[in-house]
PDB file of C-alpha atoms in Angstrom:
ATOM      1  CA  MET A   1       4.432   8.817   5.474  1.00 97.00           C
ATOM      2  CA  ALA A   2       5.411   5.444   5.159  1.00 98.00           C
ATOM      3  CA  MET A   3       8.179   6.700   2.390  1.00 97.00           C
ATOM      4  CA  GLU A   4       9.382   9.454   5.107  1.00 97.00           C
ATOM      5  CA  SER A   5      10.101   6.758   7.728  1.00 97.00           C
ATOM      6  CA  GLU A   6      11.746   3.273   7.714  1.00 97.00           C
ATOM      7  CA  LEU A   7       9.250   3.063  10.700  1.00 97.00           C
ATOM      8  CA  VAL A   8       6.055   3.535   9.415  1.00 98.00           C
ATOM      9  CA  THR A   9       4.273   1.230   7.769  1.00 98.00           C
ATOM     10  CA  ALA A  10       0.739   1.665   5.809  1.00 98.00           C
ATOM     11  CA  ASP A  11      -2.341  -0.703   5.015  1.00 98.00           C
ATOM     12  CA  ALA A  12      -5.143  -0.027   3.187  1.00 97.00           C
ATOM     13  CA  VAL A  13      -7.884  -2.077   4.236  1.00 97.00           C
ATOM     14  CA  ASP A  14     -11.109  -2.711   2.475  1.00 96.00           C
ATOM     15  CA  ALA A  15     -13.367  -2.514   5.284  1.00 95.00           C
ATOM     16  CA  SER A  16     -15.933  -4.230   3.290  1.00 94.00           C
ATOM     17  CA  GLU A  17     -14.484  -7.156   2.944  1.00 95.00           C
ATOM     18  CA  TYR A  18     -12.983  -7.902   5.843  1.00 96.00           C
ATOM     19  CA  PRO A  19     -15.608  -7.812   8.093  1.00 94.00           C
ATOM     20  CA  GLU A  20     -13.703  -9.028  11.346  1.00 95.00           C
ATOM     21  CA  LEU A  21     -11.540  -6.976  11.182  1.00 96.00           C
ATOM     22  CA  ALA A  22     -13.939  -3.680  11.101  1.00 96.00           C
ATOM     23  CA  ASP A  23     -15.790  -5.067  13.438  1.00 96.00           C
ATOM     24  CA  TYR A  24     -12.511  -5.198  16.137  1.00 97.00           C
ATOM     25  CA  TYR A  25     -11.849  -1.999  15.190  1.00 97.00           C
ATOM     26  CA  GLN A  26     -15.669  -0.474  15.003  1.00 95.00           C
ATOM     27  CA  VAL A  27     -15.417   0.641  11.541  1.00 95.00           C
ATOM     28  CA  TYR A  28     -18.523   3.416  11.417  1.00 93.00           C
ATOM     29  CA  GLY A  29     -17.576   4.902   8.756  1.00 92.00           C
ATOM     30  CA  VAL A  30     -15.010   5.862   5.980  1.00 93.00           C
ATOM     31  CA  PRO A  31     -11.859   7.102   5.657  1.00 95.00           C
ATOM     32  CA  LEU A  32     -10.671   5.705   9.090  1.00 97.00           C
ATOM     33  CA  THR A  33      -6.827   5.542  10.169  1.00 98.00           C
ATOM     34  CA  VAL A  34      -6.098   3.336  13.377  1.00 98.00           C
ATOM     35  CA  ALA A  35      -2.315   3.751  14.326  1.00 98.00           C
ATOM     36  CA  ASN A  36      -0.850   1.257  16.454  1.00 97.00           C
ATOM     37  CA  SER A  37      -4.152  -0.401  16.649  1.00 96.00           C
ATOM     38  CA  LYS A  38      -4.903   2.620  19.313  1.00 95.00           C
ATOM     39  CA  VAL A  39      -5.758   6.257  18.040  1.00 97.00           C
ATOM     40  CA  ARG A  40      -8.325   6.527  15.849  1.00 97.00           C
ATOM     41  CA  VAL A  41      -7.886   9.425  13.199  1.00 97.00           C
ATOM     42  CA  GLU A  42     -12.190   9.535  11.443  1.00 96.00           C
ATOM     43  CA  GLY A  43     -12.634  11.536   7.994  1.00 94.00           C
ATOM     44  CA  GLY A  44     -10.590  13.007   5.536  1.00 92.00           C
ATOM     45  CA  MET A  45      -8.420  16.101   6.665  1.00 95.00           C
ATOM     46  CA  PRO A  46      -5.524  18.488   5.503  1.00 97.00           C
ATOM     47  CA  GLU A  47      -2.132  16.684   5.596  1.00 97.00           C
ATOM     48  CA  PRO A  48      -0.602  19.109   8.655  1.00 96.00           C
ATOM     49  CA  MET A  49      -3.884  18.535  10.606  1.00 97.00           C
ATOM     50  CA  PHE A  50      -3.724  14.664  10.136  1.00 97.00           C
ATOM     51  CA  ILE A  51       0.013  14.092  10.248  1.00 97.00           C
ATOM     52  CA  GLY A  52      -0.453  16.405  13.356  1.00 96.00           C
ATOM     53  CA  GLN A  53      -3.470  14.312  15.210  1.00 96.00           C
ATOM     54  CA  ILE A  54      -1.668  10.645  14.398  1.00 97.00           C
ATOM     55  CA  LEU A  55       2.155  11.247  15.790  1.00 96.00           C
ATOM     56  CA  LYS A  56       0.227  13.749  19.225  1.00 95.00           C
ATOM     57  CA  GLY A  57      -2.087  10.432  19.606  1.00 95.00           C
ATOM     58  CA  VAL A  58       0.584   7.596  19.184  1.00 94.00           C
ATOM     59  CA  SER A  59       3.257   9.890  21.615  1.00 88.00           C
ATOM     60  CA  GLY A  60       0.354  10.334  24.052  1.00 76.00           C
ATOM     61  CA  MET A  61       0.501   6.400  23.933  1.00 70.00           C
ATOM     62  CA  THR A  62       4.217   6.399  24.606  1.00 58.00           C
ATOM     63  CA  GLN A  63       4.357   8.565  27.704  1.00 56.00           C
ATOM     64  CA  LYS A  64       2.074   6.391  29.311  1.00 51.00           C
ATOM     65  CA  THR A  65       3.578   3.345  29.040  1.00 46.00           C
TER      66      THR A  65
ATOM     67  CA  MET B   1     -14.047  -9.490 -19.128  1.00 80.00           C
ATOM     68  CA  ALA B   2     -11.936  -6.287 -18.720  1.00 89.00           C
ATOM     69  CA  LEU B   3     -12.350  -4.662 -15.637  1.00 92.00           C
ATOM     70  CA  LEU B   4     -10.516  -1.414 -16.689  1.00 94.00           C
ATOM     71  CA  LYS B   5     -12.281   0.538 -19.662  1.00 95.00           C
ATOM     72  CA  ASP B   6     -10.655   2.040 -22.604  1.00 95.00           C
ATOM     73  CA  LYS B   7     -10.641   5.149 -21.760  1.00 96.00           C
ATOM     74  CA  ASP B   8      -9.085   4.514 -18.450  1.00 95.00           C
ATOM     75  CA  ARG B   9      -6.802   2.116 -20.011  1.00 97.00           C
ATOM     76  CA  GLU B  10      -5.712   5.175 -21.757  1.00 97.00           C
ATOM     77  CA  GLN B  11      -5.333   7.502 -19.074  1.00 97.00           C
ATOM     78  CA  LEU B  12      -3.173   5.166 -17.305  1.00 98.00           C
ATOM     79  CA  GLN B  13      -1.237   4.464 -19.799  1.00 98.00           C
ATOM     80  CA  LYS B  14      -0.038   7.914 -20.129  1.00 97.00           C
ATOM     81  CA  GLU B  15       0.250   8.315 -16.513  1.00 98.00           C
ATOM     82  CA  PHE B  16       2.665   5.570 -16.265  1.00 98.00           C
ATOM     83  CA  ALA B  17       4.591   6.868 -19.345  1.00 97.00           C
ATOM     84  CA  GLN B  18       6.543   8.973 -16.658  1.00 96.00           C
ATOM     85  CA  LEU B  19       7.677   5.922 -14.511  1.00 97.00           C
ATOM     86  CA  GLN B  20      11.356   6.273 -14.259  1.00 91.00           C
ATOM     87  CA  ASN B  21      12.269   3.678 -11.780  1.00 94.00           C
ATOM     88  CA  SER B  22      10.741   0.229 -11.970  1.00 96.00           C
ATOM     89  CA  VAL B  23       7.664  -0.928  -9.543  1.00 98.00           C
ATOM     90  CA  LYS B  24       7.181  -4.096  -8.597  1.00 98.00           C
ATOM     91  CA  LEU B  25       3.726  -5.035  -6.703  1.00 98.00           C
ATOM     92  CA  VAL B  26       4.226  -7.943  -4.830  1.00 98.00           C
ATOM     93  CA  PHE B  27       0.838 -10.125  -4.863  1.00 98.00           C
ATOM     94  CA  PHE B  28       0.065 -12.706  -1.872  1.00 98.00           C
ATOM     95  CA  THR B  29      -3.479 -15.103  -2.976  1.00 98.00           C
ATOM     96  CA  GLN B  30      -4.481 -18.465  -2.061  1.00 97.00           C
ATOM     97  CA  ALA B  31      -5.970 -20.663  -4.015  1.00 93.00           C
ATOM     98  CA  LEU B  32      -9.261 -21.337  -1.594  1.00 93.00           C
ATOM     99  CA  ASP B  33     -11.137 -19.266   1.068  1.00 94.00           C
ATOM    100  CA  CYS B  34     -10.506 -16.359  -0.844  1.00 96.00           C
ATOM    101  CA  GLU B  35     -13.000 -14.561  -2.695  1.00 96.00           C
ATOM    102  CA  TYR B  36     -11.914 -11.369  -3.394  1.00 96.00           C
ATOM    103  CA  CYS B  37      -8.175 -13.296  -4.817  1.00 98.00           C
ATOM    104  CA  PRO B  38      -9.251 -13.870  -8.474  1.00 97.00           C
ATOM    105  CA  MET B  39     -10.114  -9.591  -8.644  1.00 97.00           C
ATOM    106  CA  THR B  40      -7.742  -8.784  -7.034  1.00 98.00           C
ATOM    107  CA  GLN B  41      -5.011 -10.694  -9.696  1.00 98.00           C
ATOM    108  CA  GLN B  42      -6.896  -9.541 -12.399  1.00 98.00           C
ATOM    109  CA  VAL B  43      -6.890  -5.753 -11.453  1.00 98.00           C
ATOM    110  CA  LEU B  44      -3.227  -6.070 -11.055  1.00 98.00           C
ATOM    111  CA  GLU B  45      -2.629  -8.066 -14.274  1.00 98.00           C
ATOM    112  CA  GLU B  46      -4.337  -5.371 -15.993  1.00 98.00           C
ATOM    113  CA  VAL B  47      -2.315  -2.676 -14.315  1.00 98.00           C
ATOM    114  CA  VAL B  48       1.085  -4.401 -15.160  1.00 98.00           C
ATOM    115  CA  GLY B  49      -0.125  -4.837 -18.348  1.00 97.00           C
ATOM    116  CA  LEU B  50      -0.121  -0.506 -19.079  1.00 98.00           C
ATOM    117  CA  SER B  51       3.900  -0.370 -18.484  1.00 98.00           C
ATOM    118  CA  ASP B  52       7.101  -1.785 -18.736  1.00 96.00           C
ATOM    119  CA  LYS B  53       7.755  -0.763 -15.514  1.00 97.00           C
ATOM    120  CA  ILE B  54       5.453  -2.367 -13.349  1.00 98.00           C
ATOM    121  CA  GLN B  55       6.377  -5.723 -12.928  1.00 98.00           C
ATOM    122  CA  LEU B  56       4.081  -8.434 -10.635  1.00 98.00           C
ATOM    123  CA  GLN B  57       5.351 -11.324  -8.693  1.00 98.00           C
ATOM    124  CA  THR B  58       2.504 -13.589  -6.957  1.00 98.00           C
ATOM    125  CA  HIS B  59       3.215 -15.794  -4.169  1.00 98.00           C
ATOM    126  CA  ASN B  60       1.091 -18.545  -2.299  1.00 98.00           C
ATOM    127  CA  PHE B  61      -0.074 -16.896   1.590  1.00 98.00           C
ATOM    128  CA  ALA B  62      -0.677 -20.607   2.158  1.00 97.00           C
ATOM    129  CA  ILE B  63       2.907 -21.989   1.092  1.00 97.00           C
ATOM    130  CA  ASP B  64       5.344 -18.909   0.773  1.00 98.00           C
ATOM    131  CA  LYS B  65       5.769 -18.543   4.578  1.00 98.00           C
ATOM    132  CA  GLU B  66       9.070 -17.272   4.012  1.00 98.00           C
ATOM    133  CA  GLN B  67       8.098 -14.464   1.506  1.00 98.00           C
ATOM    134  CA  VAL B  68       4.800 -13.681   3.813  1.00 98.00           C
ATOM    135  CA  ALA B  69       6.989 -13.695   6.803  1.00 98.00           C
ATOM    136  CA  ALA B  70      10.009 -11.365   4.851  1.00 98.00           C
ATOM    137  CA  TYR B  71       6.700  -8.973   4.063  1.00 98.00           C
ATOM    138  CA  LYS B  72       5.045  -9.184   7.500  1.00 98.00           C
ATOM    139  CA  ILE B  73       2.035 -10.067   5.245  1.00 98.00           C
ATOM    140  CA  ALA B  74      -1.289 -10.982   7.731  1.00 97.00           C
ATOM    141  CA  ARG B  75      -4.032 -11.780   5.471  1.00 97.00           C
ATOM    142  CA  VAL B  76      -5.009 -12.185   1.890  1.00 98.00           C
ATOM    143  CA  PRO B  77      -5.351 -10.631  -1.044  1.00 98.00           C
ATOM    144  CA  ALA B  78      -2.606  -8.241   0.178  1.00 98.00           C
ATOM    145  CA  VAL B  79      -0.556  -6.491  -2.131  1.00 98.00           C
ATOM    146  CA  ALA B  80       3.020  -4.804  -1.128  1.00 98.00           C
ATOM    147  CA  VAL B  81       4.193  -1.724  -3.579  1.00 98.00           C
ATOM    148  CA  VAL B  82       7.977  -1.492  -3.237  1.00 98.00           C
ATOM    149  CA  ARG B  83      10.348   0.238  -5.537  1.00 97.00           C
ATOM    150  CA  VAL B  84      13.247  -1.421  -7.386  1.00 96.00           C
ATOM    151  CA  GLU B  85      15.908   0.724  -7.724  1.00 91.00           C
ATOM    152  CA  PRO B  86      19.356   0.388  -9.826  1.00 86.00           C
ATOM    153  CA  VAL B  87      22.565   0.310  -8.120  1.00 86.00           C
ATOM    154  CA  LEU B  88      25.102   0.109 -10.208  1.00 82.00           C
ATOM    155  CA  ILE B  89      25.105  -0.357 -14.681  1.00 80.00           C
ATOM    156  CA  LEU B  90      26.618  -4.065 -15.819  1.00 79.00           C
ATOM    157  CA  ALA B  91      28.328  -4.319 -18.940  1.00 80.00           C
ATOM    158  CA  GLY B  92      26.119  -4.558 -21.811  1.00 81.00           C
ATOM    159  CA  GLY B  93      23.673  -2.153 -20.345  1.00 77.00           C
ATOM    160  CA  LYS B  94      22.031  -4.220 -17.703  1.00 80.00           C
ATOM    161  CA  ALA B  95      21.673  -3.155 -14.400  1.00 78.00           C
ATOM    162  CA  ALA B  96      21.599  -4.777 -11.133  1.00 87.00           C
ATOM    163  CA  THR B  97      18.912  -3.557  -8.479  1.00 90.00           C
ATOM    164  CA  ARG B  98      17.763  -3.816  -5.300  1.00 93.00           C
ATOM    165  CA  GLU B  99      14.749  -3.659  -3.266  1.00 96.00           C
ATOM    166  CA  ARG B 100      13.084  -0.970  -1.666  1.00 97.00           C
ATOM    167  CA  ASP B 101      10.204  -1.890   0.613  1.00 98.00           C
ATOM    168  CA  TYR B 102       8.400   1.087   1.895  1.00 98.00           C
ATOM    169  CA  GLY B 103       6.060  -0.667   3.920  1.00 98.00           C
ATOM    170  CA  ILE B 104       2.739   0.381   1.628  1.00 98.00           C
ATOM    171  CA  ARG B 105       0.391  -2.262   1.628  1.00 98.00           C
ATOM    172  CA  TYR B 106      -2.990  -2.815   0.069  1.00 98.00           C
ATOM    173  CA  TYR B 107      -5.746  -5.358   1.369  1.00 98.00           C
ATOM    174  CA  GLY B 108      -8.426  -6.244  -0.546  1.00 97.00           C
ATOM    175  CA  VAL B 109      -9.162  -5.257  -4.608  1.00 97.00           C
ATOM    176  CA  PRO B 110      -7.825  -2.062  -5.183  1.00 96.00           C
ATOM    177  CA  ALA B 111     -11.219  -0.821  -6.761  1.00 93.00           C
ATOM    178  CA  GLY B 112     -12.865   2.444  -6.534  1.00 89.00           C
ATOM    179  CA  PHE B 113     -10.713   5.275  -4.277  1.00 88.00           C
ATOM    180  CA  GLU B 114      -8.038   2.518  -3.065  1.00 93.00           C
ATOM    181  CA  PHE B 115      -7.234   1.909  -7.010  1.00 96.00           C
ATOM    182  CA  ALA B 116      -6.756   5.959  -7.567  1.00 95.00           C
ATOM    183  CA  ALA B 117      -4.279   5.463  -3.900  1.00 96.00           C
ATOM    184  CA  LEU B 118      -2.863   2.661  -5.678  1.00 98.00           C
ATOM    185  CA  VAL B 119      -2.013   4.230  -9.093  1.00 98.00           C
ATOM    186  CA  GLY B 120      -0.510   7.521  -6.970  1.00 97.00           C
ATOM    187  CA  ASP B 121       1.549   4.795  -4.954  1.00 98.00           C
ATOM    188  CA  ILE B 122       3.311   3.418  -8.175  1.00 98.00           C
ATOM    189  CA  MET B 123       4.158   6.924  -9.535  1.00 98.00           C
ATOM    190  CA  ASP B 124       5.093   8.198  -5.910  1.00 98.00           C
ATOM    191  CA  VAL B 125       7.126   4.992  -5.022  1.00 98.00           C
ATOM    192  CA  SER B 126       8.718   5.143  -8.612  1.00 97.00           C
ATOM    193  CA  ARG B 127      10.039   8.741  -8.158  1.00 96.00           C
ATOM    194  CA  GLY B 128      10.654   7.844  -4.386  1.00 96.00           C
ATOM    195  CA  GLU B 129       9.224  11.081  -3.338  1.00 96.00           C
ATOM    196  CA  SER B 130       6.001  11.238  -0.921  1.00 97.00           C
ATOM    197  CA  GLY B 131       5.042  14.441  -1.805  1.00 96.00           C
ATOM    198  CA  LEU B 132       4.474  15.579   1.784  1.00 97.00           C
ATOM    199  CA  SER B 133       5.231  19.218   3.001  1.00 98.00           C
ATOM    200  CA  ALA B 134       8.864  19.667   3.868  1.00 97.00           C
ATOM    201  CA  SER B 135       7.047  20.366   7.865  1.00 97.00           C
ATOM    202  CA  SER B 136       5.807  16.957   7.911  1.00 97.00           C
ATOM    203  CA  LYS B 137       8.921  15.230   6.203  1.00 97.00           C
ATOM    204  CA  THR B 138      10.564  17.002   9.261  1.00 97.00           C
ATOM    205  CA  ALA B 139       7.931  15.611  11.776  1.00 96.00           C
ATOM    206  CA  LEU B 140       8.256  11.568  10.562  1.00 97.00           C
ATOM    207  CA  ALA B 141      11.758  11.605  10.396  1.00 95.00           C
ATOM    208  CA  GLN B 142      11.671  12.448  13.742  1.00 94.00           C
ATOM    209  CA  LEU B 143       9.845   9.236  15.035  1.00 95.00           C
ATOM    210  CA  LYS B 144      11.189   6.928  17.515  1.00 94.00           C
ATOM    211  CA  GLU B 145       8.581   3.797  17.498  1.00 95.00           C
ATOM    212  CA  PRO B 146       7.506   2.484  14.836  1.00 97.00           C
ATOM    213  CA  LEU B 147       4.388   3.545  13.268  1.00 98.00           C
ATOM    214  CA  HIS B 148       1.743   1.140  11.836  1.00 98.00           C
ATOM    215  CA  LEU B 149      -1.416   2.995   9.896  1.00 98.00           C
ATOM    216  CA  GLN B 150      -4.067   0.882   8.832  1.00 98.00           C
ATOM    217  CA  VAL B 151      -6.730   2.931   6.668  1.00 97.00           C
ATOM    218  CA  PHE B 152     -10.131   1.376   6.236  1.00 97.00           C
ATOM    219  CA  THR B 153     -11.884   2.679   3.036  1.00 94.00           C
ATOM    220  CA  THR B 154     -14.766   1.431   1.274  1.00 90.00           C
ATOM    221  CA  PRO B 155     -14.523   0.460  -2.122  1.00 79.00           C
ATOM    222  CA  THR B 156     -17.387   3.286  -3.163  1.00 71.00           C
TER     223      THR B 156
END
């Protein structure tokens, strides 16, 4: 996703090595994807669903603010 | 002792033989208070040893503030996966290159699933092709605001 848009940055974070960060984002299961520190997508899923959930989540945030 | 098994090294060498553009792994480490920095360094050194198309550039997180800011590094150990693309071929066959940073970062030792993801990213970044579907690419191209993804994983 980061390759397809200059606006996207993607971090892979080892939850076990950064317990404070994992606590902050309440990581109880992996994989957990957090978008713009707010939108949470838990587990693995097919690509269209995954990207759909993230884009829908972050666009909802923008409209609210 | 090597972290990669001989069998894995052979497999990776075959895969990396397909690399076209060079890829640079920009590694951020620090000497003190970083339990996983040495192991990350070892993983990366073993990986770059498998292909002359993969380069390793190491920075000290505590000292190289300019590079930390340029790559927007939040913590250590960190690895940025960037593409090294030729811009023109100079006389004598040497190429002038520039870096293309897609914004891909690894925080923590790239082991287990993350190691497989790192290898996949090296291949994709070298090709300059994400492998996403056409509809995903279209959807992402319409983004108007920055999107920062943090994918939490565990090594096993």
